[in-house]
Backbone as JSON, one array per atom type, in Angstrom:
{
  "sequence": "MIVLGDDHYGDELTLRLSAISDTRLLGDDTALTTFMQDLVTRIGMTVIAGPLIATEAGPPEKAGKSAVVILAESHAAIHTYPHLREIFADIFSCKPFREADVLDEFHRLVGDYEITERTLTRRGEEWPRDVHAARRLWSTHRAALSSGT",
  "N": [[0.81, -1.15, 0.17], [0.49, 2.31, -0.92], [1.69, 4.71, 1.19], [1.0, 7.59, 2.85], [3.29, 10.08, 4.29], [3.66, 12.43, 6.81], [5.37, 14.38, 6.07], [5.12, 14.89, 3.43], [3.49, 15.99, 0.41], [1.83, 14.46, -1.29], [1.71, 11.2, -3.27], [2.86, 10.13, -6.52], [2.12, 8.08, -8.91], [3.49, 6.66, -11.79], [2.96, 4.9, -14.96], [4.01, 2.86, -17.44], [2.44, 0.9, -19.48], [2.87, -1.83, -21.53], [2.75, -4.21, -24.42], [0.16, -4.64, -24.47], [-2.47, -7.05, -24.16], [-5.26, -7.03, -25.22], [-6.3, -4.47, -27.23], [-8.87, -3.56, -27.98], [-10.43, -1.7, -26.56], [-9.16, 0.76, -26.25], [-9.39, 2.84, -27.95], [-11.83, 3.59, -27.62], [-14.36, 6.01, -26.41], [-16.59, 5.75, -24.73], [-15.83, 3.32, -23.12], [-13.59, 4.23, -22.2], [-14.2, 6.24, -20.78], [-15.87, 5.17, -18.62], [-13.9, 3.52, -17.77], [-12.11, 5.11, -16.56], [-13.6, 6.52, -14.57], [-14.44, 4.08, -12.88], [-11.96, 3.33, -12.01], [-11.16, 5.64, -10.5], [-13.12, 5.45, -8.41], [-12.53, 3.28, -7.22], [-10.09, 3.6, -6.01], [-10.8, 5.33, -4.29], [-11.33, 8.15, -4.59], [-12.39, 11.39, -5.06], [-14.41, 12.74, -7.66], [-13.85, 15.94, -9.44], [-13.8, 17.15, -11.91], [-14.64, 15.76, -14.97], [-14.47, 12.38, -16.24], [-12.6, 13.65, -19.05], [-12.25, 13.29, -22.48], [-10.05, 12.87, -25.23], [-9.02, 12.87, -28.53], [-6.2, 11.57, -30.06], [-5.23, 12.39, -33.39], [-3.27, 11.09, -36.17], [-0.2, 9.82, -37.38], [-0.12, 6.49, -37.1], [1.5, 5.33, -35.03], [1.62, 7.58, -33.45], [-1.08, 7.96, -32.58], [-3.99, 7.97, -30.7], [-5.85, 7.95, -27.68], [-6.55, 10.35, -24.88], [-7.24, 10.5, -21.58], [-8.52, 12.26, -18.63], [-9.08, 13.01, -15.51], [-9.82, 15.47, -13.13], [-9.22, 15.49, -9.76], [-10.81, 15.69, -6.25], [-8.41, 15.22, -4.92], [-6.32, 15.5, -6.5], [-5.23, 14.37, -9.47], [-6.05, 12.1, -12.12], [-4.87, 10.34, -15.04], [-4.77, 9.29, -18.33], [-3.01, 7.97, -21.42], [-3.62, 6.35, -24.22], [-2.19, 4.09, -26.83], [-3.2, 2.49, -29.13], [-2.1, 1.23, -31.42], [0.44, 0.81, -30.63], [0.3, -0.74, -28.77], [0.15, 0.43, -26.07], [0.04, 1.95, -23.19], [0.1, 4.9, -21.19], [0.19, 6.03, -17.73], [-0.72, 8.53, -15.11], [-1.07, 8.95, -11.95], [-1.82, 10.94, -9.46], [-2.0, 12.01, -5.84], [-3.13, 13.48, -2.83], [-4.11, 11.64, -0.98], [-3.84, 8.35, 0.45], [-3.51, 5.41, -1.8], [-4.03, 2.11, -3.08], [-1.55, 0.69, -5.05], [-1.85, -1.82, -6.25], [-4.44, -2.09, -6.77], [-4.79, -0.19, -8.63], [-3.51, -1.2, -10.93], [-4.88, -3.51, -11.14], [-7.4, -2.74, -12.09], [-6.48, -1.68, -14.77], [-6.06, -4.08, -15.79], [-8.71, -4.91, -16.03], [-9.55, -3.44, -17.95], [-7.68, -3.99, -20.48], [-6.77, -6.65, -20.32], [-4.08, -8.93, -19.98], [-0.66, -7.27, -19.64], [2.55, -5.93, -19.77], [4.56, -4.35, -17.31], [6.39, -1.75, -18.18], [7.66, 0.45, -17.52], [7.98, 1.97, -14.39], [7.08, 4.41, -11.83], [7.08, 5.72, -8.53], [6.86, 8.44, -7.11], [7.56, 10.91, -4.13], [5.79, 13.26, -3.83], [6.34, 16.74, -3.11], [8.01, 17.26, -0.97], [8.65, 19.05, 1.04], [6.32, 19.94, 1.95], [4.43, 21.88, 3.65], [1.36, 21.04, 5.9], [0.18, 22.8, 7.23], [-1.29, 25.74, 6.74], [-0.46, 28.66, 7.35], [2.2, 28.08, 7.72], [2.85, 27.13, 5.22], [2.41, 29.53, 3.56], [4.67, 31.12, 4.86], [6.68, 29.63, 3.82], [6.32, 29.93, 1.14], [6.66, 32.77, 0.96], [9.22, 33.04, 1.61], [10.56, 31.62, -0.17], [10.04, 33.25, -2.6], [11.16, 35.55, -1.73], [13.72, 34.78, -1.75], [14.13, 34.38, -4.49], [13.76, 36.94, -5.82], [15.95, 38.37, -4.91], [17.93, 36.98, -5.95], [19.35, 34.92, -4.66]],
  "CA": [[-0.05, -0.08, -0.06], [1.21, 3.45, -0.76], [1.29, 5.16, 2.7], [1.44, 9.14, 2.93], [3.53, 10.46, 5.66], [3.31, 13.86, 7.29], [6.22, 15.16, 5.49], [4.93, 15.15, 1.78], [1.99, 16.41, -0.17], [1.28, 13.07, -1.84], [2.46, 10.46, -3.87], [2.46, 10.14, -7.93], [2.32, 6.69, -9.57], [3.56, 6.96, -13.37], [3.07, 3.77, -15.36], [4.17, 2.64, -18.78], [2.09, -0.66, -19.74], [3.35, -2.5, -22.96], [2.5, -5.41, -24.67], [-1.4, -5.01, -24.07], [-3.11, -8.26, -24.91], [-6.48, -6.63, -25.65], [-6.35, -3.02, -27.39], [-9.85, -3.05, -28.39], [-11.13, -0.37, -25.85], [-8.32, 1.7, -26.01], [-9.82, 3.87, -28.83], [-13.39, 3.87, -27.16], [-14.52, 7.2, -25.65], [-17.36, 5.52, -23.77], [-15.26, 2.46, -22.49], [-12.3, 4.97, -21.32], [-14.94, 7.32, -19.64], [-16.19, 4.16, -17.69], [-12.73, 2.92, -17.03], [-11.78, 6.29, -15.58], [-14.82, 6.41, -13.48], [-14.11, 2.88, -12.21], [-10.72, 3.81, -11.65], [-10.98, 6.58, -9.43], [-13.87, 5.21, -7.5], [-11.92, 2.07, -6.58], [-9.11, 3.96, -5.41], [-11.39, 6.31, -3.32], [-10.95, 9.64, -4.86], [-13.59, 12.1, -5.35], [-14.44, 13.43, -9.23], [-14.39, 17.32, -9.49], [-14.51, 17.51, -13.32], [-14.38, 14.72, -15.85], [-13.54, 12.22, -17.11], [-12.59, 14.22, -20.27], [-11.7, 12.28, -23.36], [-9.46, 13.68, -26.27], [-8.35, 12.11, -29.55], [-4.84, 12.35, -30.94], [-5.18, 11.87, -34.72], [-2.1, 11.37, -36.88], [0.44, 8.61, -37.72], [-0.36, 5.39, -35.86], [2.37, 5.4, -33.92], [0.99, 8.83, -32.43], [-2.58, 8.17, -32.67], [-4.34, 7.43, -29.46], [-6.64, 8.87, -26.76], [-6.04, 10.9, -23.62], [-8.36, 10.78, -20.77], [-8.24, 12.96, -17.52], [-9.98, 13.33, -14.46], [-9.62, 16.17, -11.96], [-9.93, 15.07, -8.39], [-10.39, 16.61, -5.09], [-7.1, 14.62, -4.26], [-5.38, 15.6, -7.36], [-5.78, 13.85, -10.67], [-5.56, 10.61, -12.94], [-4.68, 10.67, -16.46], [-4.04, 8.11, -19.16], [-2.86, 8.33, -22.54], [-3.36, 5.15, -24.94], [-1.67, 4.19, -28.19], [-3.55, 1.12, -29.64], [-1.12, 0.79, -32.58], [1.79, 0.44, -30.37], [-0.13, -1.58, -27.73], [0.77, 0.77, -25.11], [-0.82, 3.16, -22.13], [0.9, 5.86, -20.14], [-0.82, 6.52, -16.69], [-0.26, 9.19, -14.1], [-2.03, 9.14, -10.63], [-1.06, 11.83, -8.15], [-2.88, 11.92, -4.87], [-2.55, 13.58, -1.73], [-4.67, 10.57, -0.37], [-3.35, 7.16, 0.0], [-4.2, 4.76, -2.69], [-3.33, 0.9, -3.21], [-0.98, 0.56, -6.48], [-2.27, -3.15, -6.67], [-5.98, -1.3, -7.42], [-4.85, 0.6, -10.1], [-3.01, -2.34, -11.65], [-6.46, -4.49, -11.29], [-8.39, -1.95, -12.89], [-5.98, -1.81, -15.95], [-6.13, -5.73, -16.27], [-10.0, -5.28, -16.45], [-9.58, -2.76, -19.26], [-6.97, -4.54, -21.45], [-6.27, -8.2, -20.17], [-2.41, -8.96, -19.81], [0.1, -6.32, -20.06], [3.72, -5.68, -19.08], [4.94, -2.92, -16.63], [7.6, -1.21, -19.04], [8.29, 1.79, -16.74], [6.88, 2.2, -12.95], [7.77, 5.08, -10.9], [6.55, 6.23, -7.57], [7.6, 9.54, -6.58], [7.04, 11.47, -2.95], [5.86, 14.87, -4.18], [6.15, 17.97, -2.1], [8.67, 16.48, 0.26], [8.7, 19.99, 1.89], [4.99, 20.9, 1.82], [3.86, 21.71, 5.17], [0.13, 20.65, 5.92], [-0.19, 24.06, 7.81], [-1.6, 26.75, 5.87], [0.37, 29.56, 7.8], [3.65, 27.58, 7.35], [3.03, 27.34, 3.81], [2.4, 30.8, 3.34], [5.74, 31.43, 5.26], [7.74, 29.04, 3.02], [6.34, 30.65, -0.27], [7.08, 34.01, 1.0], [10.61, 33.12, 1.85], [10.82, 31.43, -1.47], [9.81, 34.48, -3.13], [12.19, 36.58, -1.34], [15.01, 34.24, -2.14], [14.17, 34.46, -5.97], [13.73, 38.36, -6.19], [17.07, 38.78, -4.33], [19.08, 36.37, -6.6], [19.94, 33.81, -3.95]],
  "C": [[0.95, 1.24, -0.01], [0.83, 4.17, 0.53], [1.8, 6.86, 2.5], [2.0, 9.37, 4.26], [3.4, 12.06, 5.84], [4.43, 14.77, 6.59], [6.48, 15.41, 4.16], [3.53, 15.43, 1.62], [1.44, 15.05, -0.65], [2.34, 12.37, -2.72], [1.98, 10.36, -5.45], [3.0, 8.52, -8.35], [2.46, 6.95, -11.24], [3.67, 5.55, -13.98], [3.34, 3.79, -16.96], [3.6, 1.02, -19.14], [2.26, -0.82, -21.0], [2.9, -3.9, -23.21], [1.12, -6.02, -24.47], [-1.82, -6.16, -24.97], [-4.51, -7.76, -25.49], [-6.5, -5.11, -26.08], [-7.76, -2.45, -28.08], [-10.61, -1.57, -27.85], [-10.23, 0.83, -25.94], [-8.69, 2.93, -27.02], [-11.24, 4.5, -28.49], [-13.64, 4.88, -26.34], [-15.55, 6.43, -24.55], [-16.69, 4.54, -22.91], [-14.08, 3.17, -21.52], [-13.15, 5.72, -20.29], [-15.37, 6.28, -18.62], [-15.02, 3.68, -16.77], [-11.91, 3.85, -15.84], [-12.49, 6.42, -14.3], [-14.48, 5.15, -12.36], [-12.99, 2.77, -11.41], [-10.46, 4.57, -10.34], [-11.87, 6.26, -8.1], [-13.38, 4.02, -6.66], [-10.83, 2.46, -5.88], [-9.42, 5.1, -4.15], [-11.12, 7.66, -3.39], [-12.45, 10.02, -5.25], [-13.25, 13.06, -6.83], [-14.73, 14.87, -8.74], [-14.8, 17.63, -10.83], [-13.79, 16.18, -14.03], [-14.99, 13.47, -15.75], [-13.66, 13.07, -18.62], [-11.7, 13.37, -21.22], [-11.2, 13.08, -24.79], [-8.89, 12.71, -27.3], [-7.26, 12.83, -30.05], [-5.16, 11.65, -32.28], [-3.61, 11.91, -35.2], [-1.75, 9.88, -37.03], [-0.05, 7.69, -36.87], [0.37, 5.28, -34.94], [2.25, 6.49, -32.83], [-0.36, 8.81, -32.08], [-2.97, 7.46, -31.43], [-5.83, 8.12, -28.86], [-6.13, 9.17, -25.36], [-7.32, 11.09, -22.75], [-7.9, 11.25, -19.22], [-9.45, 13.14, -16.56], [-9.46, 14.38, -13.22], [-10.19, 15.74, -10.43], [-9.67, 15.92, -7.27], [-9.07, 16.56, -4.65], [-6.16, 15.0, -5.31], [-5.77, 15.51, -8.8], [-5.22, 12.46, -11.1], [-5.57, 10.86, -14.7], [-4.05, 9.61, -17.15], [-3.82, 8.53, -20.38], [-2.73, 6.79, -23.5], [-2.76, 5.23, -26.36], [-2.03, 2.5, -28.5], [-2.53, 0.38, -30.43], [0.07, 0.26, -32.0], [1.41, -0.71, -29.25], [0.36, -1.11, -26.41], [-0.06, 1.91, -24.33], [0.44, 3.69, -21.16], [-0.24, 6.32, -19.23], [-0.01, 7.54, -15.61], [-1.28, 9.48, -12.95], [-1.12, 9.78, -9.81], [-2.26, 12.05, -7.22], [-2.2, 12.43, -3.65], [-3.29, 12.59, -0.47], [-4.13, 9.27, -0.57], [-3.92, 6.24, -0.9], [-3.24, 3.13, -2.62], [-2.76, 0.98, -4.88], [-1.61, -0.89, -6.98], [-3.75, -2.9, -7.27], [-6.1, -0.86, -8.55], [-4.53, -0.52, -11.11], [-4.2, -3.23, -12.0], [-7.3, -3.77, -12.2], [-7.8, -2.05, -14.48], [-6.15, -3.27, -16.51], [-7.58, -5.79, -16.66], [-10.28, -4.49, -17.86], [-8.93, -3.46, -20.34], [-6.41, -5.93, -21.24], [-4.69, -7.91, -19.39], [-1.85, -7.63, -20.16], [1.46, -6.73, -19.41], [4.12, -4.42, -18.4], [6.3, -2.53, -17.28], [8.47, -0.33, -17.99], [6.93, 2.1, -15.42], [7.74, 3.17, -12.13], [6.78, 5.88, -9.67], [7.16, 7.15, -6.89], [6.7, 10.39, -5.11], [6.87, 12.79, -3.72], [5.51, 15.74, -2.96], [6.68, 17.74, -0.7], [8.66, 17.64, 1.62], [7.61, 20.9, 2.24], [4.53, 20.88, 3.01], [2.29, 21.66, 4.97], [-0.31, 22.23, 6.49], [-0.23, 25.28, 6.76], [-0.48, 28.06, 6.01], [1.9, 29.25, 7.23], [3.94, 27.6, 5.85], [3.32, 28.54, 3.06], [4.01, 31.57, 3.53], [6.82, 31.1, 4.19], [7.72, 29.62, 1.44], [6.92, 32.05, -0.02], [8.87, 34.1, 1.04], [11.26, 32.75, 0.45], [11.09, 32.49, -2.6], [10.79, 35.37, -3.17], [13.37, 36.37, -1.77], [15.41, 34.69, -3.74], [14.43, 36.0, -6.34], [15.24, 38.58, -5.75], [18.19, 38.07, -5.22], [19.62, 35.15, -6.1], [19.36, 32.42, -4.36]]
}
């Protein structure tokens, strides 16, 4: 399980899934809308906007779909490339979530796949949870930038 500590804002999981066994739904707006809704529901996030689906036309190696959901906890986005049998995914949240749940939802969408790239990054390591501390940190940062230090 991805666990958030008190010393950072949240975790970002990025994935590149390759050798996708079933690419039929990677170009289907309705299927991708349902997938994004199911994914964020399963990991316990709250949708503010979306899913928004966009089509990238062009040569087959660049053609695909992008889907994004704006969450109260941050965002979830995917980019599909049916011709290449690949998906890129980015889930960023200030709320803990299980990576296994994310991977299971992708299995439900496309069947088998290989995880070609996987990164879990702790974001906002110095992010204070106290609003007043955040304001002081930002003010100090801006002052340092304006003085050239």
